[in-house]
mmCIF file of C-alpha atoms in Angstrom:
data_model
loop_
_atom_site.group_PDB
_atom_site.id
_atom_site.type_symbol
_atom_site.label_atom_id
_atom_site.label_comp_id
_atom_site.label_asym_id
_atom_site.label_seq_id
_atom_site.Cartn_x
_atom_site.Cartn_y
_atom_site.Cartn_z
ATOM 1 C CA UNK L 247 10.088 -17.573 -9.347
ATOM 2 C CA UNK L 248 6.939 -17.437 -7.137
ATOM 3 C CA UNK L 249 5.293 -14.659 -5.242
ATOM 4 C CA UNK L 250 3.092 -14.900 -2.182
ATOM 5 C CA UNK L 251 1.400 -11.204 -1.218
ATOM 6 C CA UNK L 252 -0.150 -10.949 2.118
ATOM 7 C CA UNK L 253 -3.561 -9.586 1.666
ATOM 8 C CA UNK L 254 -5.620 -10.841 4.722
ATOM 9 C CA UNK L 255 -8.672 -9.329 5.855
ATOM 10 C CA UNK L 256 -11.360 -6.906 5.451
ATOM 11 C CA UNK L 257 -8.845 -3.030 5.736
ATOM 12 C CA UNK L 258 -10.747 -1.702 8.773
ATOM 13 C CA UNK L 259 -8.488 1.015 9.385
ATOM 14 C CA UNK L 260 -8.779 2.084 6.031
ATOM 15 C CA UNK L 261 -12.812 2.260 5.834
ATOM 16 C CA UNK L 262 -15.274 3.508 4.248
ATOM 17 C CA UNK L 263 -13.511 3.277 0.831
ATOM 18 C CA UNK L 264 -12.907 -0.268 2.303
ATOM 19 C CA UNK L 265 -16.456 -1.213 2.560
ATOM 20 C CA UNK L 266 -17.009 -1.122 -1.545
ATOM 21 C CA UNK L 267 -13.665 -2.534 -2.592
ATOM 22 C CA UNK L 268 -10.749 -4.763 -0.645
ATOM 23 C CA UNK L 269 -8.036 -3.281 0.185
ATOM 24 C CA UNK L 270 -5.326 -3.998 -1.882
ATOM 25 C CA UNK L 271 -7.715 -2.778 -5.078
ATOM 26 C CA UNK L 272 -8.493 0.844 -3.498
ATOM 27 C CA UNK L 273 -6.596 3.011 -5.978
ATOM 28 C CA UNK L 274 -2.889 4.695 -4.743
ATOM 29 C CA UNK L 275 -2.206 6.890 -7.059
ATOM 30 C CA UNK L 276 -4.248 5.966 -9.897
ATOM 31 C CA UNK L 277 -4.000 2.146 -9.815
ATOM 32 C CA UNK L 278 -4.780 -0.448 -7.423
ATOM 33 C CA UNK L 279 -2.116 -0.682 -4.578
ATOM 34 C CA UNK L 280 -1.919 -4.295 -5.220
ATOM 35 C CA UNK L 281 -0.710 -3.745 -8.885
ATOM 36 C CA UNK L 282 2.416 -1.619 -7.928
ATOM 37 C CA UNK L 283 3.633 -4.527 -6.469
ATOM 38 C CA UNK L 284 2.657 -7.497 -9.275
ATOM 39 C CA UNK L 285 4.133 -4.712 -11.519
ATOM 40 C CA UNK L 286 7.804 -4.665 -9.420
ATOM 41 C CA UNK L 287 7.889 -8.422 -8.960
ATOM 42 C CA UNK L 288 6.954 -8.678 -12.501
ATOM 43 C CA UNK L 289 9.820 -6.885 -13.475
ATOM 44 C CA UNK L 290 12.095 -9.377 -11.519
ATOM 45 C CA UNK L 291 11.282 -12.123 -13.248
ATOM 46 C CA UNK L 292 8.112 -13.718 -10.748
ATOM 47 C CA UNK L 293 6.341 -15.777 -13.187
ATOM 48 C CA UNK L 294 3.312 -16.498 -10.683
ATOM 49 C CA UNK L 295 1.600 -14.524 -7.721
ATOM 50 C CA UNK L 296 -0.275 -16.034 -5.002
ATOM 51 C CA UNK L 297 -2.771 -14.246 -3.022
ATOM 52 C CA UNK L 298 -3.131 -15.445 0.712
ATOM 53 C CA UNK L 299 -6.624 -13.601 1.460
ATOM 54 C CA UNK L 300 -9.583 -14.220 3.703
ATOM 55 C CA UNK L 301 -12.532 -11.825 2.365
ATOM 56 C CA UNK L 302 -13.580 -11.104 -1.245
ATOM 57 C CA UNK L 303 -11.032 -13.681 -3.213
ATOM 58 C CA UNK L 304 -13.806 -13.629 -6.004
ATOM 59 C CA UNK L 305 -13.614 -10.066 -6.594
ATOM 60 C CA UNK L 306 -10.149 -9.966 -5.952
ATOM 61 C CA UNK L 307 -9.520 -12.269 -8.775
ATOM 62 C CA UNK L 308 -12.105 -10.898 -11.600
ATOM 63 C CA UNK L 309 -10.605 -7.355 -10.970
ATOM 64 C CA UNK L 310 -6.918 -8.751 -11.653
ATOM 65 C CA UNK L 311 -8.147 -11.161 -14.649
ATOM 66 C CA UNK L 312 -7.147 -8.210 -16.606
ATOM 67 C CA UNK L 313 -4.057 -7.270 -15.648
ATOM 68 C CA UNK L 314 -3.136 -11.238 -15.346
ATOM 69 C CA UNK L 315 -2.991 -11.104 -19.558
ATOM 70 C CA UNK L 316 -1.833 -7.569 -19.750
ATOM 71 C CA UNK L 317 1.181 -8.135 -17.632
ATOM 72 C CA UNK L 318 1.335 -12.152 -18.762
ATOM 73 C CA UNK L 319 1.461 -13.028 -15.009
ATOM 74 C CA UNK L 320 -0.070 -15.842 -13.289
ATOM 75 C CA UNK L 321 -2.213 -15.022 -10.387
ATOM 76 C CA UNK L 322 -4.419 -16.820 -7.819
ATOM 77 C CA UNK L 323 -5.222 -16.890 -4.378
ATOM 78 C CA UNK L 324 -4.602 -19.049 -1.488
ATOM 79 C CA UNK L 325 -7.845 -18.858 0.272
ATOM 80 C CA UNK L 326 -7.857 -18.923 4.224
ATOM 81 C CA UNK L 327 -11.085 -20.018 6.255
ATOM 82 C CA UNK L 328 -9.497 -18.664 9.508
ATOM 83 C CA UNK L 329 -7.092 -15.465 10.453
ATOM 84 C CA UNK L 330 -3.567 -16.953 9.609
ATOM 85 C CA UNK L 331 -1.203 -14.452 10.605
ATOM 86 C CA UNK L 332 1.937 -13.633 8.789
ATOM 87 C CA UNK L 333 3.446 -17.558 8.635
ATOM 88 C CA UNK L 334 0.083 -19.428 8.430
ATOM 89 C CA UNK L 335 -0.499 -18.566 4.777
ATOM 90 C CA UNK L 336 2.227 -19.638 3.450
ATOM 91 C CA UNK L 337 1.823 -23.157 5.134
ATOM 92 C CA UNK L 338 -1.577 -22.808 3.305
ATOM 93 C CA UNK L 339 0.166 -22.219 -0.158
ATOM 94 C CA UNK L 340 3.007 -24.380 0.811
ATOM 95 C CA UNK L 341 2.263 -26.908 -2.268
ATOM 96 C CA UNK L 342 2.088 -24.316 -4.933
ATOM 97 C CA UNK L 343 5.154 -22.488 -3.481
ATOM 98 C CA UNK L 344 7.122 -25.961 -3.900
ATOM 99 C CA UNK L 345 6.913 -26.059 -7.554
ATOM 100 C CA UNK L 346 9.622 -24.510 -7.459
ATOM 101 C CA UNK L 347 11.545 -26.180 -4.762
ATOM 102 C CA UNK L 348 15.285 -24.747 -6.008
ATOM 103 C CA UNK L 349 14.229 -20.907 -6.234
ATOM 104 C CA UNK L 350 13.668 -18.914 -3.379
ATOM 105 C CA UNK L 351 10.149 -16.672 -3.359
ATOM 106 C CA UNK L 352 9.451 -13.297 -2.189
ATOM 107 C CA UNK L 353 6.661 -12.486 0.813
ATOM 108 C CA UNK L 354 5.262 -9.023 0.744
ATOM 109 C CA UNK L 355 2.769 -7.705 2.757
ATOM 110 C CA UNK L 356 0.135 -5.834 0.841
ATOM 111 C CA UNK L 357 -0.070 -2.512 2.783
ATOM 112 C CA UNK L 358 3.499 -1.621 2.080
ATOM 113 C CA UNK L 359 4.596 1.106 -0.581
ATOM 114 C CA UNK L 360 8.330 1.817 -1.617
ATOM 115 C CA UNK L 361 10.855 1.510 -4.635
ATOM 116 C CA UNK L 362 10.466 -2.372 -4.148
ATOM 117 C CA UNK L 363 14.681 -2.867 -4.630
ATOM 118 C CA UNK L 364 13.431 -6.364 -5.576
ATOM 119 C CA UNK L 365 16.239 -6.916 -7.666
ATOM 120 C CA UNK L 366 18.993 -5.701 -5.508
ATOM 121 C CA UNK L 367 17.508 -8.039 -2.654
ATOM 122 C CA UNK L 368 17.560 -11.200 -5.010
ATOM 123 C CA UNK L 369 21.286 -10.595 -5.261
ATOM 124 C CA UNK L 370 21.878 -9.810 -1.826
ATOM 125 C CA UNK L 371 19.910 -13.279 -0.712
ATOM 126 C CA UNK L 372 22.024 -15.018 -3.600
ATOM 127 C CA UNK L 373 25.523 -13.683 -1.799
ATOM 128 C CA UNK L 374 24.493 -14.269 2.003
ATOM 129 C CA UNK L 375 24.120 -17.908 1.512
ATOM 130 C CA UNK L 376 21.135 -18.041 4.445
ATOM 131 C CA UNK L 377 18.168 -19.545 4.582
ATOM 132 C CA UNK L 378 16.249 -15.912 4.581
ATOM 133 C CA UNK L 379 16.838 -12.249 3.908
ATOM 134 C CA UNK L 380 14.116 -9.597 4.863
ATOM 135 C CA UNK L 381 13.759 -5.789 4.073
ATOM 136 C CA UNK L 382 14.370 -2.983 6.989
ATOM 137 C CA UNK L 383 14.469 0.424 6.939
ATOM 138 C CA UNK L 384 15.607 3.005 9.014
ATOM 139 C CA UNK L 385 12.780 5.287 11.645
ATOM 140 C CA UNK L 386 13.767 8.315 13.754
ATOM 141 C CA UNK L 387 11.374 6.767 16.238
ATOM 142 C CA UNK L 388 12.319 3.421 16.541
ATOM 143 C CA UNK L 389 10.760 2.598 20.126
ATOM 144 C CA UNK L 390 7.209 2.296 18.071
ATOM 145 C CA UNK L 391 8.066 -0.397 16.252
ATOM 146 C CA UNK L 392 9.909 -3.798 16.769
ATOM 147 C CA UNK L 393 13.323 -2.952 15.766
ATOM 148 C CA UNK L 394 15.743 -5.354 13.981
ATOM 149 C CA UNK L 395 19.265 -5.976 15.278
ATOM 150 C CA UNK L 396 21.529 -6.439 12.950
ATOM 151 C CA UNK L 397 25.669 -6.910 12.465
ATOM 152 C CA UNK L 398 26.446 -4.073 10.597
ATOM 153 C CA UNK L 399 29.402 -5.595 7.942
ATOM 154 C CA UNK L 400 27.516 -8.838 6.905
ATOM 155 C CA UNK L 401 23.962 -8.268 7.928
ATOM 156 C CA UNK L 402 22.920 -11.155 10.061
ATOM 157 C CA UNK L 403 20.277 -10.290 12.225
ATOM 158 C CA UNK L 404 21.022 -10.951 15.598
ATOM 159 C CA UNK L 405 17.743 -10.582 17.448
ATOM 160 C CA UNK L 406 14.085 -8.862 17.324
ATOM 161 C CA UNK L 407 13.556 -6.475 20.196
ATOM 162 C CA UNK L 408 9.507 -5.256 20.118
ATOM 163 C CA UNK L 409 9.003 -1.452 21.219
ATOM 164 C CA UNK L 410 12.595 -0.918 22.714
ATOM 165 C CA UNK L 411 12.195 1.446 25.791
ATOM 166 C CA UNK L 412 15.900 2.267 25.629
ATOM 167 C CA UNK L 413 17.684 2.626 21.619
ATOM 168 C CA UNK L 414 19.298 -0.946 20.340
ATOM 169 C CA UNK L 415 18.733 0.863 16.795
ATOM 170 C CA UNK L 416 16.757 2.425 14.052
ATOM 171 C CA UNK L 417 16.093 -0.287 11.772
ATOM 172 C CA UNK L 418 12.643 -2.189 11.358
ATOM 173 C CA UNK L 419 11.360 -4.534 9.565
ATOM 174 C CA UNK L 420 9.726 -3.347 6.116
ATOM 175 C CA UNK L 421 7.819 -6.157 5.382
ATOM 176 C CA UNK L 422 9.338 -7.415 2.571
ATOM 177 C CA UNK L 423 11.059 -11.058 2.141
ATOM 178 C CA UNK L 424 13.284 -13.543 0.454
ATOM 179 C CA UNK L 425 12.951 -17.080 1.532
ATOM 180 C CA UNK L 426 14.439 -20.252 0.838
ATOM 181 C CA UNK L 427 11.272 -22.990 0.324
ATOM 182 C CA UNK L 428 13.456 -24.816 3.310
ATOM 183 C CA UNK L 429 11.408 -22.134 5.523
ATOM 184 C CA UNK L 430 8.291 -23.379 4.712
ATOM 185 C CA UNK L 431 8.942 -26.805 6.741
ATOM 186 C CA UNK L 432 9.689 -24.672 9.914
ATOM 187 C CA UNK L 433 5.643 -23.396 9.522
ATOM 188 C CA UNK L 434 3.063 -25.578 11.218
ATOM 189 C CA UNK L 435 -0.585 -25.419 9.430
ATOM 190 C CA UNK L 436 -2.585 -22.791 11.362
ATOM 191 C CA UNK L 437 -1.989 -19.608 12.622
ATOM 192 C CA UNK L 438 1.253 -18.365 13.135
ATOM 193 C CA UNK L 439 3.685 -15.464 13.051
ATOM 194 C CA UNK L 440 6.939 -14.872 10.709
ATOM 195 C CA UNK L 441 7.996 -11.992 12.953
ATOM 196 C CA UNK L 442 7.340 -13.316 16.188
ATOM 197 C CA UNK L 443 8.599 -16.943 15.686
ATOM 198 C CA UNK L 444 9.547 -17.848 12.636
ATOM 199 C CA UNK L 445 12.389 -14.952 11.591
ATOM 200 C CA UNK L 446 13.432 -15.094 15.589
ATOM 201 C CA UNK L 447 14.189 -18.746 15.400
ATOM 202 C CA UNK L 448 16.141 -18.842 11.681
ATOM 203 C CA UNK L 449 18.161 -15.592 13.371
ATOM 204 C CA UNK L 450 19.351 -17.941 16.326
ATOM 205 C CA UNK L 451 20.532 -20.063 14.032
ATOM 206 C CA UNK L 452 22.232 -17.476 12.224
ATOM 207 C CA UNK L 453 20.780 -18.236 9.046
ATOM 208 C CA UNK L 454 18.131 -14.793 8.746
ATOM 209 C CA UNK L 455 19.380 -11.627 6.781
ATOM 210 C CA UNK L 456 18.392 -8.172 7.030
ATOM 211 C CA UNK L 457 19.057 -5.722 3.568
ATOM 212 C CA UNK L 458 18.971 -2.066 4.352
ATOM 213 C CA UNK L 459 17.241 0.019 2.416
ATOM 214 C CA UNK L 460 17.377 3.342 2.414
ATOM 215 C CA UNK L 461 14.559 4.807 -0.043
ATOM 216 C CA UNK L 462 11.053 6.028 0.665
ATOM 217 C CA UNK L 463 8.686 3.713 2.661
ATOM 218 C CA UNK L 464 5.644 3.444 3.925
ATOM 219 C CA UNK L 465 2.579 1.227 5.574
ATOM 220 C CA UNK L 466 -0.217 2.581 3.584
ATOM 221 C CA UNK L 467 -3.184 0.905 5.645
ATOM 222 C CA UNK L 468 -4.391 3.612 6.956
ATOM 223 C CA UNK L 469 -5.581 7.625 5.718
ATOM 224 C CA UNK L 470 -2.629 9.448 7.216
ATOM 225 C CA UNK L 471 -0.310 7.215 6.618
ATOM 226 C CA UNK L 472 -1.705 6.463 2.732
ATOM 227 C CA UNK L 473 -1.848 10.162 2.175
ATOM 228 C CA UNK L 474 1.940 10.320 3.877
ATOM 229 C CA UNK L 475 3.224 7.806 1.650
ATOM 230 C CA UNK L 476 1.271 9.459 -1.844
ATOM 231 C CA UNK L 477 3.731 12.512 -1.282
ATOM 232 C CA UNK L 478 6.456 10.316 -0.966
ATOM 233 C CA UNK L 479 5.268 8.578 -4.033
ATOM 234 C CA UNK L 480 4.877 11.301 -6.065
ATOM 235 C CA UNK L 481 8.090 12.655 -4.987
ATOM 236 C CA UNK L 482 9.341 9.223 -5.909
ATOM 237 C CA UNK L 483 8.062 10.127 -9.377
ATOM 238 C CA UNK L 484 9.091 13.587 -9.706
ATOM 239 C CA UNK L 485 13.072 11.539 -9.375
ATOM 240 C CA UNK L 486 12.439 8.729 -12.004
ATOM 241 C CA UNK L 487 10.010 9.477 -14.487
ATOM 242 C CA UNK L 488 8.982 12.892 -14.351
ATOM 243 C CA UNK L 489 6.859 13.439 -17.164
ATOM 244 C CA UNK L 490 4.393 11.312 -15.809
ATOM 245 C CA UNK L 491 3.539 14.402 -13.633
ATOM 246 C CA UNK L 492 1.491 17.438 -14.692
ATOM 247 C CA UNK L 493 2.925 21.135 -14.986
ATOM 248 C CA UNK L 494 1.168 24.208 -15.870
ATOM 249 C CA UNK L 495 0.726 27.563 -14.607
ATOM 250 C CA UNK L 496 -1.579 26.244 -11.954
ATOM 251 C CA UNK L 497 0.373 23.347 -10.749
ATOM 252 C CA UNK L 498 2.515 23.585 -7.488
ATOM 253 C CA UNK L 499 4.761 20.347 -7.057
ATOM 254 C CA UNK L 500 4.209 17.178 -7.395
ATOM 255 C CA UNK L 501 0.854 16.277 -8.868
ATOM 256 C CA UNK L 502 -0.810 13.288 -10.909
ATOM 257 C CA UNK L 503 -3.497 13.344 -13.210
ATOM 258 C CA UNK L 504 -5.361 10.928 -15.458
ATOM 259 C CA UNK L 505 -5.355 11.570 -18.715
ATOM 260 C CA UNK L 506 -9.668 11.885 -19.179
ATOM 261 C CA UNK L 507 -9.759 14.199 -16.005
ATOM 262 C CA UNK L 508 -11.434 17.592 -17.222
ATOM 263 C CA UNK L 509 -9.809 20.436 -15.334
ATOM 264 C CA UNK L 510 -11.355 23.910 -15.644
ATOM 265 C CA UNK L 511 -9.746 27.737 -15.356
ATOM 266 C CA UNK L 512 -8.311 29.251 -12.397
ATOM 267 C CA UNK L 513 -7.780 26.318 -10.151
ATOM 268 C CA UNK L 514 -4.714 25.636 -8.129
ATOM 269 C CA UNK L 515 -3.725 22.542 -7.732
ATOM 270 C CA UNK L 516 -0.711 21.069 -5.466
ATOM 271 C CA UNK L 517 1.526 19.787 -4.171
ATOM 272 C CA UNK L 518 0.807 16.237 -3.491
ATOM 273 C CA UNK L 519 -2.516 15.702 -5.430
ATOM 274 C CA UNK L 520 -3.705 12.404 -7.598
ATOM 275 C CA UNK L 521 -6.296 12.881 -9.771
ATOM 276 C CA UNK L 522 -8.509 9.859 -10.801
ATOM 277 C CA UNK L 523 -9.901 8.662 -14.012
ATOM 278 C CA UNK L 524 -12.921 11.042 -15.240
ATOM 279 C CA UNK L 525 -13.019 13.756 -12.368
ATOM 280 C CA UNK L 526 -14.564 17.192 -13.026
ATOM 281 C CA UNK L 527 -12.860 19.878 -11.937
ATOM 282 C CA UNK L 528 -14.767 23.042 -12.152
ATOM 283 C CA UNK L 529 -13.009 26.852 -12.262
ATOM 284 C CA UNK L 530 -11.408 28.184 -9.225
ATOM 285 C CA UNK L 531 -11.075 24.808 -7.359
ATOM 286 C CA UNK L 532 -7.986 24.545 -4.801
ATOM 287 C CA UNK L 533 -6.689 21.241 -4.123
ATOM 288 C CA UNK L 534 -3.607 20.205 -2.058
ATOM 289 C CA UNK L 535 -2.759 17.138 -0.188
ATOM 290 C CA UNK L 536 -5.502 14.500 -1.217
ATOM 291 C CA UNK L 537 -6.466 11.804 -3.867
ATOM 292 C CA UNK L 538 -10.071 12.261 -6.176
ATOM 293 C CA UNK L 539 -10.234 8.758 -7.232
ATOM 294 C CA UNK L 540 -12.304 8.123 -10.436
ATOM 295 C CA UNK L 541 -15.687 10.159 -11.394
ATOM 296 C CA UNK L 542 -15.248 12.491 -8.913
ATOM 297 C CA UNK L 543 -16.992 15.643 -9.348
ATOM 298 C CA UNK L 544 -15.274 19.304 -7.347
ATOM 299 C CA UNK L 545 -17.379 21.567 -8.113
ATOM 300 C CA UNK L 546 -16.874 25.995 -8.480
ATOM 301 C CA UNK L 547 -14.804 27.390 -5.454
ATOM 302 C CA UNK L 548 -14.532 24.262 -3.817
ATOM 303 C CA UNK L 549 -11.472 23.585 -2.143
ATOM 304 C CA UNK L 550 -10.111 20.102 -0.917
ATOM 305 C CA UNK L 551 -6.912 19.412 1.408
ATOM 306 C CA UNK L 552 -5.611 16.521 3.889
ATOM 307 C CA UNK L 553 -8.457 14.307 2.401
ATOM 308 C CA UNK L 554 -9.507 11.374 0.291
ATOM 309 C CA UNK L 555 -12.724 11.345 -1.923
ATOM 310 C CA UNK L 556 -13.804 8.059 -2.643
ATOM 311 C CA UNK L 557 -15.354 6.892 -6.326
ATOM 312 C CA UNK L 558 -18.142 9.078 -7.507
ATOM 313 C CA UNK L 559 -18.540 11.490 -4.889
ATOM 314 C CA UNK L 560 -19.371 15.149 -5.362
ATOM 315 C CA UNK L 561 -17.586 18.042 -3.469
ATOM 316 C CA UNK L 562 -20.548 21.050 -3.833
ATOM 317 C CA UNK L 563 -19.598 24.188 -5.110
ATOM 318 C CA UNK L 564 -17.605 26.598 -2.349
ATOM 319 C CA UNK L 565 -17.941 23.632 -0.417
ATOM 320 C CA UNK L 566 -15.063 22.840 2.006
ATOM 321 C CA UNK L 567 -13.103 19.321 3.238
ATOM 322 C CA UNK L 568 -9.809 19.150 4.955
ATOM 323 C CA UNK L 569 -8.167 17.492 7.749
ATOM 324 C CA UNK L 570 -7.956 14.045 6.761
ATOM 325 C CA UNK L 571 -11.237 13.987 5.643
ATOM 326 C CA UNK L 572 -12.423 10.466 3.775
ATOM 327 C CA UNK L 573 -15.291 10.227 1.747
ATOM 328 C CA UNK L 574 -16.713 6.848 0.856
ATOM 329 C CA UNK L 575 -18.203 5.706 -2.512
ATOM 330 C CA UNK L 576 -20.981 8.086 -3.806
ATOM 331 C CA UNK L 577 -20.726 10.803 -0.849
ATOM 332 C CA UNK L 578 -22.444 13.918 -2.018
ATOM 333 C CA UNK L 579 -20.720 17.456 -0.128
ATOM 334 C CA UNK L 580 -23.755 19.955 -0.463
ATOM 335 C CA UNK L 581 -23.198 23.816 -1.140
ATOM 336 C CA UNK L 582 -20.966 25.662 0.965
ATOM 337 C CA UNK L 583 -20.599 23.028 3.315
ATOM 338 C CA UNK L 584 -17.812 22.577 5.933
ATOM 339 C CA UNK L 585 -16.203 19.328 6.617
ATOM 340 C CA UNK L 586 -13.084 18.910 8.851
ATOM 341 C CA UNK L 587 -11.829 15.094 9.411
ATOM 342 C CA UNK L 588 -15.434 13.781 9.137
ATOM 343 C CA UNK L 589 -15.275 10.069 8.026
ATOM 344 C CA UNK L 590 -18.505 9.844 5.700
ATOM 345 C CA UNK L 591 -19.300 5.964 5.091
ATOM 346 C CA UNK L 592 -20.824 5.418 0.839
ATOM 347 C CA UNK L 593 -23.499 6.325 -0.642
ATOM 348 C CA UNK L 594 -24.091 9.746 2.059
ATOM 349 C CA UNK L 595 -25.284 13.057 1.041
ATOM 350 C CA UNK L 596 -24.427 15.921 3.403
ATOM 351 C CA UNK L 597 -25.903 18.875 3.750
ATOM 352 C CA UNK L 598 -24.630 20.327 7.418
ATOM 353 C CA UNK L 599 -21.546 21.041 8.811
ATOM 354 C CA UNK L 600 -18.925 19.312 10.349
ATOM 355 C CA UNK L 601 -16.482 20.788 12.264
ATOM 356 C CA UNK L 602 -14.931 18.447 14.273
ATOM 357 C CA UNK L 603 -13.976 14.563 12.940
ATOM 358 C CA UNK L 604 -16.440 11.996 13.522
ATOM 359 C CA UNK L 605 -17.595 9.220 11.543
ATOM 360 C CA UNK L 606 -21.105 10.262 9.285
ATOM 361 C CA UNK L 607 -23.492 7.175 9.337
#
């Protein structure tokens, strides 16, 4: 079976750590996001993933070389010139995905973490008979999103309705997919939508699926919404493989830390915390609710909350940074200093306060 992952463009909405690596290799929860989902489709027998990106394929595909071997996966990348959408890229990678003209492949989009029920959706695609299943899940606040109608017994979707202003349901679409390669001849080549005119017009003709699934998910392309969906991870983790997480006297909940991370006395750390390869934690640090990705330094009395610290960067001693804080590459925190929601693009040393968010320069 083939893969094609939805990559696309350059992660504004998840800058700074965006502007030193693409998006789908910033780290979520100690690996690349990219590699939890090579990792699940893996694991259901995809033999080859493509990568339909538009910015940085090179260093997209050195990074991965690695894991290509380690994993004995196939990757490349399906390079676009121009913004395709969600339908043009597979048009684009329509030949490779053809090899395989009798197996159905999967679609995910990049930004998306869950339990990836990959499995469980290969048999429910191999029982409906249709042309196309897709992932939803179910939102308390459904009129934000485009909402899937569905019949309830066999699951043929019935229509899309975009930003309902009265309920029609609670089920969106989680941007995962199962297609027949038959789909791929209802894609012209250019840009083009799945959601808005592909899936509509295989659901008129009764043909498109929907699978509920009911575990944790979440759209990780931007800082809220990454941190959001760490806690669910690590909860996620706390369920399934639980010694993977670190306990101690000075651990509250769910936390995650690499092996070579250097932790020193008296510090209190949790719940919801990743640790990254080769931080420094000095004594009496307090972290809760953030992610210290690699060669991070925190130093004495500092204490970190609601924030991400990018590679490298150095929180100063008794310094503080909360409130969805992010820190790019190489951001230096000075002494004592005060930093609530301030955005602070790489390679930044700060030595004033911030007290209210605003993007550092």
């Amino acid at each position: 079976m083939k893969a094609l992952i939805l990559v696309g463009g350059f992660g504004t909405q998840l800058r700074p750590l965006t502007i030193s690596m693409p998006k789908p290799l910033v780290d979520f929860a100690n690996k690349p996001m990219i590699l939890h989902q090579i990792e699940a489709l893996k694991a259901t027998g995809v033999t080859e993933v493509i990568l339909a990106i538009n910015y940085q394929p090179q260093v997209m595909l050195s990074f991965l070389e690695e894991f290509e071997s380690r994993l004995g996966i196939e990757i490349t990348c399906s390079q676009e010139n121009e913004p395709m959408g969600t339908a043009g890229p597979l048009a684009l990678a329509k030949e490779k995905l053809l090899q395989e003209a009798d197996k159905p492949f999967f679609v995910l989009n990049s930004d998306i973490t869950c339990e990836y029920p990959l499995k469980e959706m290969l048999e429910f695609h191999n029982a409906h008979g249709g042309e196309a299943s897709i992932m939803v899940t179910k939102v308390a606040e459904p009129s934000k999103y485009g909402v899937v109608v569905l019949d309830e017994n066999s699951g043929r979707v019935k229509k899309f309705v975009e930003k309902p202003a009265v309920f029609v349901g609670n089920k969106i679409n989680a941007g995962i997919y199962l297609l027949n390669t038959s789909v791929l001849n209802r894609i012209p080549l250019g840009p083009s939508s799945l959601e808005q005119q592909v899936f509509p017009s295989i659901a008129k003709e009764g043909c498109l699926y929907a699978m509920v699934y009911d575990g944790f998910w979440m759209d990780v392309g931007q800082p809220k919404d990454y941190l959001t969906g760490l806690g669910f991870y690590l909860d996620y983790l706390r369920r399934k493989s639980a010694l993977e997480l670190a306990v101690g006297r000075n651990i509250i909940g769910n936390v995650l830390i690499d092996e070579s991370a250097k932790i020193g006395e008296g510090c209190l750390i949790g719940p919801d915390v990743v640790i990254g390869p080769n931080c420094v934690i000095e004594p009496g640090v307090r972290l809760s609710s953030c992610t210290l990705m690699k060669g991070v330094q925190v130093k004495r009395s500092a204490h970190v909350s609601g924030s991400i610290i990018g590679w490298y960067s150095t929180v100063g001693e008794s310094a503080q940074v909360s409130s969805m804080a992010v820190l790019g590459e190489d951001v230096h925190v000075g002494e004592t200093v005060f930093l609530n929601g301030a955005v602070v693009l790489p390679h930044k040393e700060i030595k004033s306060h911030f007290v209210k968010p605003e993007i550092v320069m």
